[in-house]
XYZ file of C-alpha atoms in Angstrom:
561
model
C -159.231 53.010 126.529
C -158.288 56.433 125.514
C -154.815 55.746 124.636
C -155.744 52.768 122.711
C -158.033 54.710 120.747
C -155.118 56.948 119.977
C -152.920 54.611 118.830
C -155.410 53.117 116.435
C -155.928 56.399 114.938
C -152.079 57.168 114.726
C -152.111 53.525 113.264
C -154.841 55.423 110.757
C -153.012 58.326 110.152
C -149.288 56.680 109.185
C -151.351 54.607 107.161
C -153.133 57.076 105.000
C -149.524 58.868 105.403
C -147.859 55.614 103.680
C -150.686 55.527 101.131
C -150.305 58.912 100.129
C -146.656 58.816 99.812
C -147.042 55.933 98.079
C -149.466 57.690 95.103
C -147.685 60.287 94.960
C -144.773 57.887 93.641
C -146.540 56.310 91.677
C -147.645 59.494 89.988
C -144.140 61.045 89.924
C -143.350 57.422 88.383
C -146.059 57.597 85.912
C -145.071 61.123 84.906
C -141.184 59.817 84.599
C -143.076 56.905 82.091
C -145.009 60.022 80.336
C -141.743 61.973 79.984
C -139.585 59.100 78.822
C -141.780 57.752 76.226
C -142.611 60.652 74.515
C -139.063 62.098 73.734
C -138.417 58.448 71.948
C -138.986 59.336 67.825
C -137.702 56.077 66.867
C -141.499 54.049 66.581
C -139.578 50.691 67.310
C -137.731 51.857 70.232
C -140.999 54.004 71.377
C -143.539 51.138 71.375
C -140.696 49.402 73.737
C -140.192 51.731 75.890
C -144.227 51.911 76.525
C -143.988 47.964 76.883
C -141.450 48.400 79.579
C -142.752 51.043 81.232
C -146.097 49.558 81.499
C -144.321 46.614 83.262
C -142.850 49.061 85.800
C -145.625 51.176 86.461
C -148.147 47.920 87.368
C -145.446 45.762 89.068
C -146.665 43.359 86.098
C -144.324 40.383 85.804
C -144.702 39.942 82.219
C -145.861 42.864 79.561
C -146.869 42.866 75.832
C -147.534 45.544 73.202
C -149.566 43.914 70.210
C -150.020 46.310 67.568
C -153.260 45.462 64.853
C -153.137 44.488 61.036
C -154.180 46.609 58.740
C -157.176 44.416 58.386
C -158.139 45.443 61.967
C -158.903 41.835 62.589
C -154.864 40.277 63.562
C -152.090 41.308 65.250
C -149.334 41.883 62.990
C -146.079 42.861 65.450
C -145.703 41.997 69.281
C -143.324 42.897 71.764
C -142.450 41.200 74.927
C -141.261 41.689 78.223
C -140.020 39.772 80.987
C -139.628 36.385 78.359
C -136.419 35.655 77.251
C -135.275 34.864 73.738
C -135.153 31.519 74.660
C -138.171 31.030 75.865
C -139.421 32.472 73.374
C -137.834 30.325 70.567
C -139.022 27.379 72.859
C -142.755 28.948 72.653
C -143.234 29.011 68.918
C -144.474 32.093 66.842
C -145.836 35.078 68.238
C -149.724 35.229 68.696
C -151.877 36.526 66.304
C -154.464 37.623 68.130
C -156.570 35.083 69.431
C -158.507 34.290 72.935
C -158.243 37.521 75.467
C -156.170 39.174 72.567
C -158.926 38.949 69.920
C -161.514 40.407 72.742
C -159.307 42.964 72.802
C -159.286 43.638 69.605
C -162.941 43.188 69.042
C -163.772 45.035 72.186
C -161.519 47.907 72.707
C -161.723 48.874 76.412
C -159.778 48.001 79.337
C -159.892 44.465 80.809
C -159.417 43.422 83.985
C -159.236 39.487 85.276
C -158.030 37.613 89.029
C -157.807 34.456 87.254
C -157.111 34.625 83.388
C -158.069 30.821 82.385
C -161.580 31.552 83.681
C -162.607 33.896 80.889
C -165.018 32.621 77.918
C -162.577 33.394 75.232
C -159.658 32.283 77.283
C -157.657 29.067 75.188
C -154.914 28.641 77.569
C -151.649 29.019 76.801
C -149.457 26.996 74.602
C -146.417 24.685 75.630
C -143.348 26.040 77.623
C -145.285 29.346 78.335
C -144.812 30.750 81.857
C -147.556 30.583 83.975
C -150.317 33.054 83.663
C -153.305 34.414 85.980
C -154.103 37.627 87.014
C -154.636 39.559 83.983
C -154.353 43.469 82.810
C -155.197 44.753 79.177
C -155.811 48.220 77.983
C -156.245 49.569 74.356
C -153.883 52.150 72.921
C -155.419 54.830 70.532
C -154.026 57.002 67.644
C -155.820 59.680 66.689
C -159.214 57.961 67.821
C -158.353 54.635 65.559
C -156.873 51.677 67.833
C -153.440 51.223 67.484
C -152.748 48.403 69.469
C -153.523 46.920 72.817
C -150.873 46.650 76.256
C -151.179 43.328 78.280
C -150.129 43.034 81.725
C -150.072 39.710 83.742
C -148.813 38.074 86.912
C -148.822 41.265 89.221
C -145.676 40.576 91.694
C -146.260 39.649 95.087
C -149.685 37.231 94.060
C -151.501 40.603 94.210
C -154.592 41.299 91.823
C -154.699 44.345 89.717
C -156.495 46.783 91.161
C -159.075 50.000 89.701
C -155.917 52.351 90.403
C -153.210 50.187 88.080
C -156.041 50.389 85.770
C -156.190 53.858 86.054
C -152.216 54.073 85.755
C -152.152 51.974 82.474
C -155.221 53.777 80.804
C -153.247 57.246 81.372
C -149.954 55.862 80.446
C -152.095 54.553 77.173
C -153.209 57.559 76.558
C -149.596 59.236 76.183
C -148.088 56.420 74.397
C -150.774 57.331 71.875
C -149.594 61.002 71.060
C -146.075 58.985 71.160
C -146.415 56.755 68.986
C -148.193 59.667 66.424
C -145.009 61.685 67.558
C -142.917 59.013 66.443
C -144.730 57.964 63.113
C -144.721 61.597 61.607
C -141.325 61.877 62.385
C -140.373 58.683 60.728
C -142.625 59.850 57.726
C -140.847 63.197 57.730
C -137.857 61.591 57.273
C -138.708 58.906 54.749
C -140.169 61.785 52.602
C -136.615 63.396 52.653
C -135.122 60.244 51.847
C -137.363 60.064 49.048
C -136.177 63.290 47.689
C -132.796 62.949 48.166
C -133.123 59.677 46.214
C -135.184 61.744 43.022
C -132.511 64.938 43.307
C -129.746 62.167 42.987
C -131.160 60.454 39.884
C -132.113 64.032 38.099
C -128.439 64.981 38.926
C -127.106 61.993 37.638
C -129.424 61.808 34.523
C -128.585 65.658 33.501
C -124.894 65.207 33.961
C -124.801 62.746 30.971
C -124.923 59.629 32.774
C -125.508 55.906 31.119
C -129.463 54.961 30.580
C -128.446 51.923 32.571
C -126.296 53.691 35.266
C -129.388 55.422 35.858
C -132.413 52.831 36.386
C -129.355 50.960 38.364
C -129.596 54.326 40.768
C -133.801 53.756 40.650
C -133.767 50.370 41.477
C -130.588 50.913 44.367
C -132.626 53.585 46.066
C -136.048 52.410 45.924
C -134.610 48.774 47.445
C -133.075 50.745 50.029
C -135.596 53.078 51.371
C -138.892 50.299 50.912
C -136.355 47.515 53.145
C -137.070 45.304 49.830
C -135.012 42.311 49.449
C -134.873 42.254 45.294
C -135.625 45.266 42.954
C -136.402 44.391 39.283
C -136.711 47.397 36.483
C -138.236 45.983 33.272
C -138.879 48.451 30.384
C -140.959 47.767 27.254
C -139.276 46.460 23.806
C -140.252 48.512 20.832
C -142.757 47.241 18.551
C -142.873 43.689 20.173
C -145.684 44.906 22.770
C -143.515 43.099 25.281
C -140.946 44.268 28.907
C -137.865 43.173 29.463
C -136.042 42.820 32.908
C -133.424 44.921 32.056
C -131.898 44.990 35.280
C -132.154 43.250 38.763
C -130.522 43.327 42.099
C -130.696 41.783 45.387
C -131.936 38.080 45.931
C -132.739 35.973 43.239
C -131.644 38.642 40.879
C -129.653 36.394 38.609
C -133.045 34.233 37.827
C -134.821 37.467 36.546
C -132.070 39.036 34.526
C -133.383 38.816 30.466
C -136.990 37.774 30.977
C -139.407 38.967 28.283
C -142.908 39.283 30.320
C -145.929 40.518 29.259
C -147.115 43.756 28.701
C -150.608 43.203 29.709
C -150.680 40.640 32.565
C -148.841 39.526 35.177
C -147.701 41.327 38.220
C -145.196 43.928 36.038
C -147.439 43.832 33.308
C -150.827 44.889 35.035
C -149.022 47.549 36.478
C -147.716 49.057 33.230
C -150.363 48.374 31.348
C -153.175 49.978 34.174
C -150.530 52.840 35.211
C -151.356 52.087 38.709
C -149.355 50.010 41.486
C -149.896 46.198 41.662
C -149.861 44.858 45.205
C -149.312 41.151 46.267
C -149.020 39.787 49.945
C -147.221 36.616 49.030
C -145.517 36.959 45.204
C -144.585 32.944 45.332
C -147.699 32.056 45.590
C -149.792 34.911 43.483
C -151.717 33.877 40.433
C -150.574 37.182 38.844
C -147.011 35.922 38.282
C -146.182 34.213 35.063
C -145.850 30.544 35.190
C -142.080 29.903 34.625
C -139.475 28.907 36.751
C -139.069 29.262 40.532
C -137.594 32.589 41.228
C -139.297 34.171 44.078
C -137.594 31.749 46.486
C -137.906 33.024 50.187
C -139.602 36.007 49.031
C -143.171 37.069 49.620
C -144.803 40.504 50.011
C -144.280 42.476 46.451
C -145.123 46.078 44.863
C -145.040 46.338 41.151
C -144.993 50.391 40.524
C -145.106 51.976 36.644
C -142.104 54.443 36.072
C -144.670 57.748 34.409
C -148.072 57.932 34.647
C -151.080 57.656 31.846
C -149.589 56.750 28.387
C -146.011 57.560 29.044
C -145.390 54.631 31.377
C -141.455 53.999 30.611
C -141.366 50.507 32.678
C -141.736 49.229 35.897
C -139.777 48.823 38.701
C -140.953 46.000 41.225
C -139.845 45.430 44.433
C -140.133 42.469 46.936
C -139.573 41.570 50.642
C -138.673 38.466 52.290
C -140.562 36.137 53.079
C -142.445 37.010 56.474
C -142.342 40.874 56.505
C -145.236 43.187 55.955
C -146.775 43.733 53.389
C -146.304 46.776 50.968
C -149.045 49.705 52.233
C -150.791 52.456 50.137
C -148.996 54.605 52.668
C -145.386 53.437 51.494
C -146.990 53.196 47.669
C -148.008 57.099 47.358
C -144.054 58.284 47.900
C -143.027 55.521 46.006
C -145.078 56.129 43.091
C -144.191 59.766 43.637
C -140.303 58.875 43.149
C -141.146 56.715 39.923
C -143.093 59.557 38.299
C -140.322 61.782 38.820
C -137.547 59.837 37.628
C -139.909 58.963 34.375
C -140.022 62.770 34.074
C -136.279 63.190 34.433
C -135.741 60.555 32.282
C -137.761 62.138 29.644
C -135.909 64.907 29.808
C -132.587 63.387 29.538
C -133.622 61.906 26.266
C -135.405 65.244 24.645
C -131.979 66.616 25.671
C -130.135 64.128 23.974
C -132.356 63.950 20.963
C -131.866 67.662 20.526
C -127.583 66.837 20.835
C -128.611 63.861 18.050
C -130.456 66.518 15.884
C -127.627 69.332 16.347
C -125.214 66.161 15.064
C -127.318 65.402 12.282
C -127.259 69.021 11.308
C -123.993 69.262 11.373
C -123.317 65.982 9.203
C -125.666 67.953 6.718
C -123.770 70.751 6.686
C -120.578 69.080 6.208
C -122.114 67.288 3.121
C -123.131 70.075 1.752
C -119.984 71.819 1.628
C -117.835 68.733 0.724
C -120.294 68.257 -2.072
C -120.844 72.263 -3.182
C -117.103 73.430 -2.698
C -114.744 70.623 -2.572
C -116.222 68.500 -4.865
C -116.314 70.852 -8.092
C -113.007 72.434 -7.409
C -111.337 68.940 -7.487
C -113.684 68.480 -10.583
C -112.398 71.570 -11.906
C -108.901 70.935 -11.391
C -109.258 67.451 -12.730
C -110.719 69.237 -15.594
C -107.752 71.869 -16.141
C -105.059 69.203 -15.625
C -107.203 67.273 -18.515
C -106.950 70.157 -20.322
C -103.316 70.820 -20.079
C -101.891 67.222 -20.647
C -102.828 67.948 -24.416
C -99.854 70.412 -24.570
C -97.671 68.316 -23.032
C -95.176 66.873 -25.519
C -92.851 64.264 -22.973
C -94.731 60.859 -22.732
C -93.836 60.388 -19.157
C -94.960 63.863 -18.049
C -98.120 63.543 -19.933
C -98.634 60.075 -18.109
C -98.551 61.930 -14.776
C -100.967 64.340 -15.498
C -103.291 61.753 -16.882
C -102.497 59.913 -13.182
C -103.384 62.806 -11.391
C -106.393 63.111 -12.881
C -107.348 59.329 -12.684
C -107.196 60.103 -8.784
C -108.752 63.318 -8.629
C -111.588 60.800 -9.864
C -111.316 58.401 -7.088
C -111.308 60.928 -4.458
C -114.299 62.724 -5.765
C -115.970 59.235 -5.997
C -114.964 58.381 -2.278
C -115.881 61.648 -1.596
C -119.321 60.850 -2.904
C -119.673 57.520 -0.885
C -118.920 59.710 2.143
C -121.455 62.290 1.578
C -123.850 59.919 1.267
C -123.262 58.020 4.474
C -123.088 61.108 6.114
C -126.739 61.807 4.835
C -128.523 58.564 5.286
C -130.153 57.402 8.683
C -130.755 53.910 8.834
C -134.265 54.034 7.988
C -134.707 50.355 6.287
C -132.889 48.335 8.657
C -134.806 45.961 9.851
C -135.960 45.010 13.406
C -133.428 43.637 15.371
C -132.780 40.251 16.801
C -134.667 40.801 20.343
C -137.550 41.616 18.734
C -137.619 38.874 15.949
C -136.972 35.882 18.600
C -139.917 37.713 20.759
C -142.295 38.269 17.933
C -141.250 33.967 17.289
C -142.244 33.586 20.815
C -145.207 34.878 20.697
C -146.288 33.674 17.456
C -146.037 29.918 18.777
C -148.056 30.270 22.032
C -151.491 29.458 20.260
C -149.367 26.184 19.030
C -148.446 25.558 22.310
C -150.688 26.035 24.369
C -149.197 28.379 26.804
C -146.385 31.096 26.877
C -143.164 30.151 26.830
C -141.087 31.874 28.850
C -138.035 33.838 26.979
C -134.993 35.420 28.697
C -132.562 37.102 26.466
C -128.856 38.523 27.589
C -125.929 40.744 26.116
C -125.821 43.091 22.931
C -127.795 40.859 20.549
C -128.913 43.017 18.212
C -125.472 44.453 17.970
C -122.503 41.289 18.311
C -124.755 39.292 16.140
C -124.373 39.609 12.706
C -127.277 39.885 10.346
C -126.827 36.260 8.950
C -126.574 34.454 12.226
C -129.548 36.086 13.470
C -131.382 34.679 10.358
C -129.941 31.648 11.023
C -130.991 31.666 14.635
C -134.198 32.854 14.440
C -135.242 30.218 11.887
C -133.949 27.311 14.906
C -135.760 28.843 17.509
C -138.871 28.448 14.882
C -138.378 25.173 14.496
C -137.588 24.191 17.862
C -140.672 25.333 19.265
C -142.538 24.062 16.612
C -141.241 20.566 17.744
C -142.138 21.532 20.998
C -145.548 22.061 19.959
C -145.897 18.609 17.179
C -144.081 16.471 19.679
C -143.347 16.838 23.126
C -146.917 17.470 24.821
C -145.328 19.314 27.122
C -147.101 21.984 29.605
C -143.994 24.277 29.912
C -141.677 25.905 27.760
C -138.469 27.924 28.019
C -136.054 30.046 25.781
C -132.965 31.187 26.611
C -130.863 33.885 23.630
C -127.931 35.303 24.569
C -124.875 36.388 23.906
C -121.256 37.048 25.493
C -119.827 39.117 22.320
C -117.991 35.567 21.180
C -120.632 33.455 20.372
C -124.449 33.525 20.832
C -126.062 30.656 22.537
C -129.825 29.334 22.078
C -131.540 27.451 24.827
C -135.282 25.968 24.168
C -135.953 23.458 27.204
C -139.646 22.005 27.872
C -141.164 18.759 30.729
C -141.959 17.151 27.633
C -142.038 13.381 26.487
C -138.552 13.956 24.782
C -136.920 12.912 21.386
C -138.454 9.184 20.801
C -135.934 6.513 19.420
C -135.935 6.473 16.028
C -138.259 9.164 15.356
C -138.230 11.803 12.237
C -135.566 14.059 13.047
C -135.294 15.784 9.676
C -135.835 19.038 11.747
C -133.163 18.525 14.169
C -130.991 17.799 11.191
C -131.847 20.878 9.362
C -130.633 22.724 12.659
C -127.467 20.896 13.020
C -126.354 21.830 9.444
C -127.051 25.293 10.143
C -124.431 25.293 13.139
C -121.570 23.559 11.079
C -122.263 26.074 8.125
C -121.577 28.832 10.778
C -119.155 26.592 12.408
C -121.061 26.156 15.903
C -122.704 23.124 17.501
C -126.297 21.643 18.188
C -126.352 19.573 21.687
C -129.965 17.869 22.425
C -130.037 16.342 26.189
C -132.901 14.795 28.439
C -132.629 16.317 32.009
C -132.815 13.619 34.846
C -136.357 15.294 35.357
C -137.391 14.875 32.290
C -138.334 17.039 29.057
C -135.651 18.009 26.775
C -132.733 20.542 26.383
C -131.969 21.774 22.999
C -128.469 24.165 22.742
C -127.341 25.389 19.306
C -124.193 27.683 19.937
C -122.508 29.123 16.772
C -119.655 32.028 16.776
C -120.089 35.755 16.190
C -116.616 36.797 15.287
C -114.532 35.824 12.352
C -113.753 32.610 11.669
């Protein structure tokens, strides 16, 4: 009896041995865990590593990491382990935080289950998912606000979890929380500094002399790059048209934006530059603030509209979109965004005073050189013309007499081109008129209460400087018409207008999902139009889509003929 009751309590002993090497494994794992996810700064590869570890630490089969929406309601990332990719793919989208995972999120504090179907807010899993019971979920906080949630199931072995992997998971939360802060400083740290690189490159650029367009090119290039935007558009107002035009795009779709005339006043671009403010939308496609025109937000979705200045000197907008699927734009990434527009609407304001004081010194300087060529060249040729006058009458040989008189006959001509050049040196250009952009927008405008609606207007190349004065009269008047017949005749719900120009010829588009041109209608307008192409020796095409409407082109040449 005695020796048996020794050996049980040697039995005891190397038990409470075993279990006592074993926690102190687990602790020196756990600490490893601690150690290993917070030197990770990267926020991606740090919420993995916690995943992973998580796994380890439990002897969990399969792991998760779900972090919450910004609506605190969702999940809006999720990271797996122990699934494959294919698996995965076979599975179908990620979850968005439904059944135990909602509870979670509605409830955040630990949760421990043997059997996981058995739960009330348990839905079961969906096809080809692995086989789950035995369930493990702990919340992750960030500075006291929930961050996410880690879900453990299928302990190895058949085994339930027990009070000590809860234990385990709940401290290895707690550190993955002052990572994951770690981490998302850092990575604002450096997306400040990338922000400011970006404005120190665009006030260098701007101050060195570079091109206007170079320039908003550089604003729309960086701010693309830094928001992970798939399509960066810069529109700027039009003077005295109350309009923006898409001066410049890049990225996807960027070709169907190029030349559009929007709104200054509504509209995704145009609420933000009229309100100063950024304009947010979760899904641009589909957001009644975008003009009605045609499709160009294909496989896009999440978009920021931000003005360029602040208050009333807003110099345009620059908006920028995601694909289709990514997060949307938050008023954390919109503060340093809106920060980097303001500044480059103050460089850029700076730029021009500078260059408006370089047109002013010019100016001054044409002045100046009027003023002499008219106070000291001017009335010594007139004098000398005046003393050769003089002198001819002394002169007795005809053909010498003749060549004074000559002389003096051009000292005439060069005082009077002399004259013509002092005074194009002193005039400015002050009754030209407004250019062709804004007389085909201010046409535009003026037939929407015909219409019905908008049309939509894109306009491309130097119009208001290949296009002479008379084909611009000539153009504007067709574009008048056309929509007018838009308006009489085609009961059509959209409209389009297309102006521009390759330096060669111009080229006028007006398309609409109208009735089209009936047979033997009036077409006294259409005529009218076609005789102003041949007198400028260019062409009128009218064509009915196979969906419908009609196409009207009148092309006419902008260089001699």
């Amino acid at each position: 009896m005695p020796q048996l009751r020794l050996d049980e309590l040697l039995e005891e002993l190397q038990a409470r041995l075993d279990a006592a090497r074993g926690t102190r494994d687990r602790v020196h794992s756990l600490l490893e865990a601690v150690l290993s996810v917070g030197r990770e700064l990267d926020l991606e590869q740090a919420l993995r590593g916690i995943v992973q570890a998580a796994a380890v630490l439990v002897d969990a089969e399969y792991a998760a990491l779900g972090v919450i929406g910004p609506d605190g309601r969702g999940l809006s990332d999720f990271l797996t382990v122990g699934i494959t990719e294919e698996q995965i793919a076979r599975i179908g989208p990620y979850p968005e935080g439904h059944g135990i995972l909602g509870e979670l999120i509605r409830h955040p504090e630990p949760l421990r289950l043997a059997r996981l179907s058995e739960h009330p807010s348990s839905y079961g899993v969906p096809a080809h998912h692995p086989p789950m019971h035995t369930f493990l979920g702990v919340p992750i906080r960030v500075r006291g606000q929930v961050f996410g949630n880690l879900y453990l199931t299928e302990k190895r072995g058949g085994a339930q979890f027990d009070e000590e992997d809860e234990a385990v998971l709940s401290t290895l939360a707690v550190a993955a929380g002052v990572a994951i802060d770690n981490a998302r400083l850092y990575e604002e740290s450096r997306l400040r500094e990338r922000w400011l690189r970006a404005s120190a490159e665009i006030t260098h650029s701007l101050m060195s002399g570079s091109d206007r367009g170079e320039v908003l090119a550089l604003i729309a290039e960086r701010a693309r790059e830094i928001t992970g935007a798939a399509l960066a558009v810069v529109a700027v107002p039009m003077a005295d048209t109350g309009s923006l035009t898409v001066e410049l795009a890049i990225g996807r779709e960027a070709e169907a934006h190029r030349g559009l005339v929007l709104p200054a006043d509504s509209g995704l671009i145009g609420e933000a530059f009229s309100r100063a403010v950024p304009v947010s939308s979760t899904d641009v496609a589909r957001d009644g603030l975008v003009r009605a025109g045609p499709p160009r937000f294909s496989g896009l979705g999440p978009a920021v509209a931000v003005p360029i200045g602040t208050g009333d000197g807003v110099r345009g907008v620059v908006l920028l979109v995601r694909e289709t699927g990514r997060t949307a734009f938050s008023e954390k990434e919109n503060e340093p965004l809106r920060g980097f527009a303001a500044q480059a609407a103050v460089t850029m304001e700076l730029a021009e005073r500078r260059r408006d004081a370089e047109r002013i010194a010019v100016l001054q300087d044409r002045d100046r050189i009027a003023r002499d060529l008219h106070d000291l060249a001017i009335q010594r040729l007139f004098a000398t013309g005046m003393t050769l006058q003089s002198a001819g009458r002394f002169i007795d040989h005809p053909e010498a007499s003749e060549r004074v008189l000559r002389a003096v006959d051009d000292l005439d001509e060069t005082i009077k081109i002399i004259r013509s050049t002092i005074f194009g040196l002193r005039s400015r250009d002050e009754s030209a008129g407004p250019g062709l952009r804004a007389r085909a927008v201010r046409v535009v405008g003026e037939a929407a209460p015909v219409l019905g609606f908008a049309a939509g207007l894109r306009m491309g190349g130097l119009l208001d400087t290949h296009v002479p004065k008379e084909t611009a009269d000539h153009l504007v008047a067709v574009l008048s018409e056309a929509l007018t017949n838009v308006a009489r005749h085609a009961r059509a719900s959209r409209a389009e207008v297309t102006l521009e120009t390759d330096g060669r010829s111009v080229r006028l588009e007006v398309s609409d999902d109208g009735v089209g041109v009936p047979a033997g209608g009036r077409r006294s307008g259409l005529r009218n139009m076609a005789e102003r192409a041949q007198q400028l020796g260019g062409t009128l095409e009218l064509t009915r889509p196979p969906d419908g409407g009609t196409t009207l082109v009148w092309r006419v040449p902008v260089t001699d003929r």
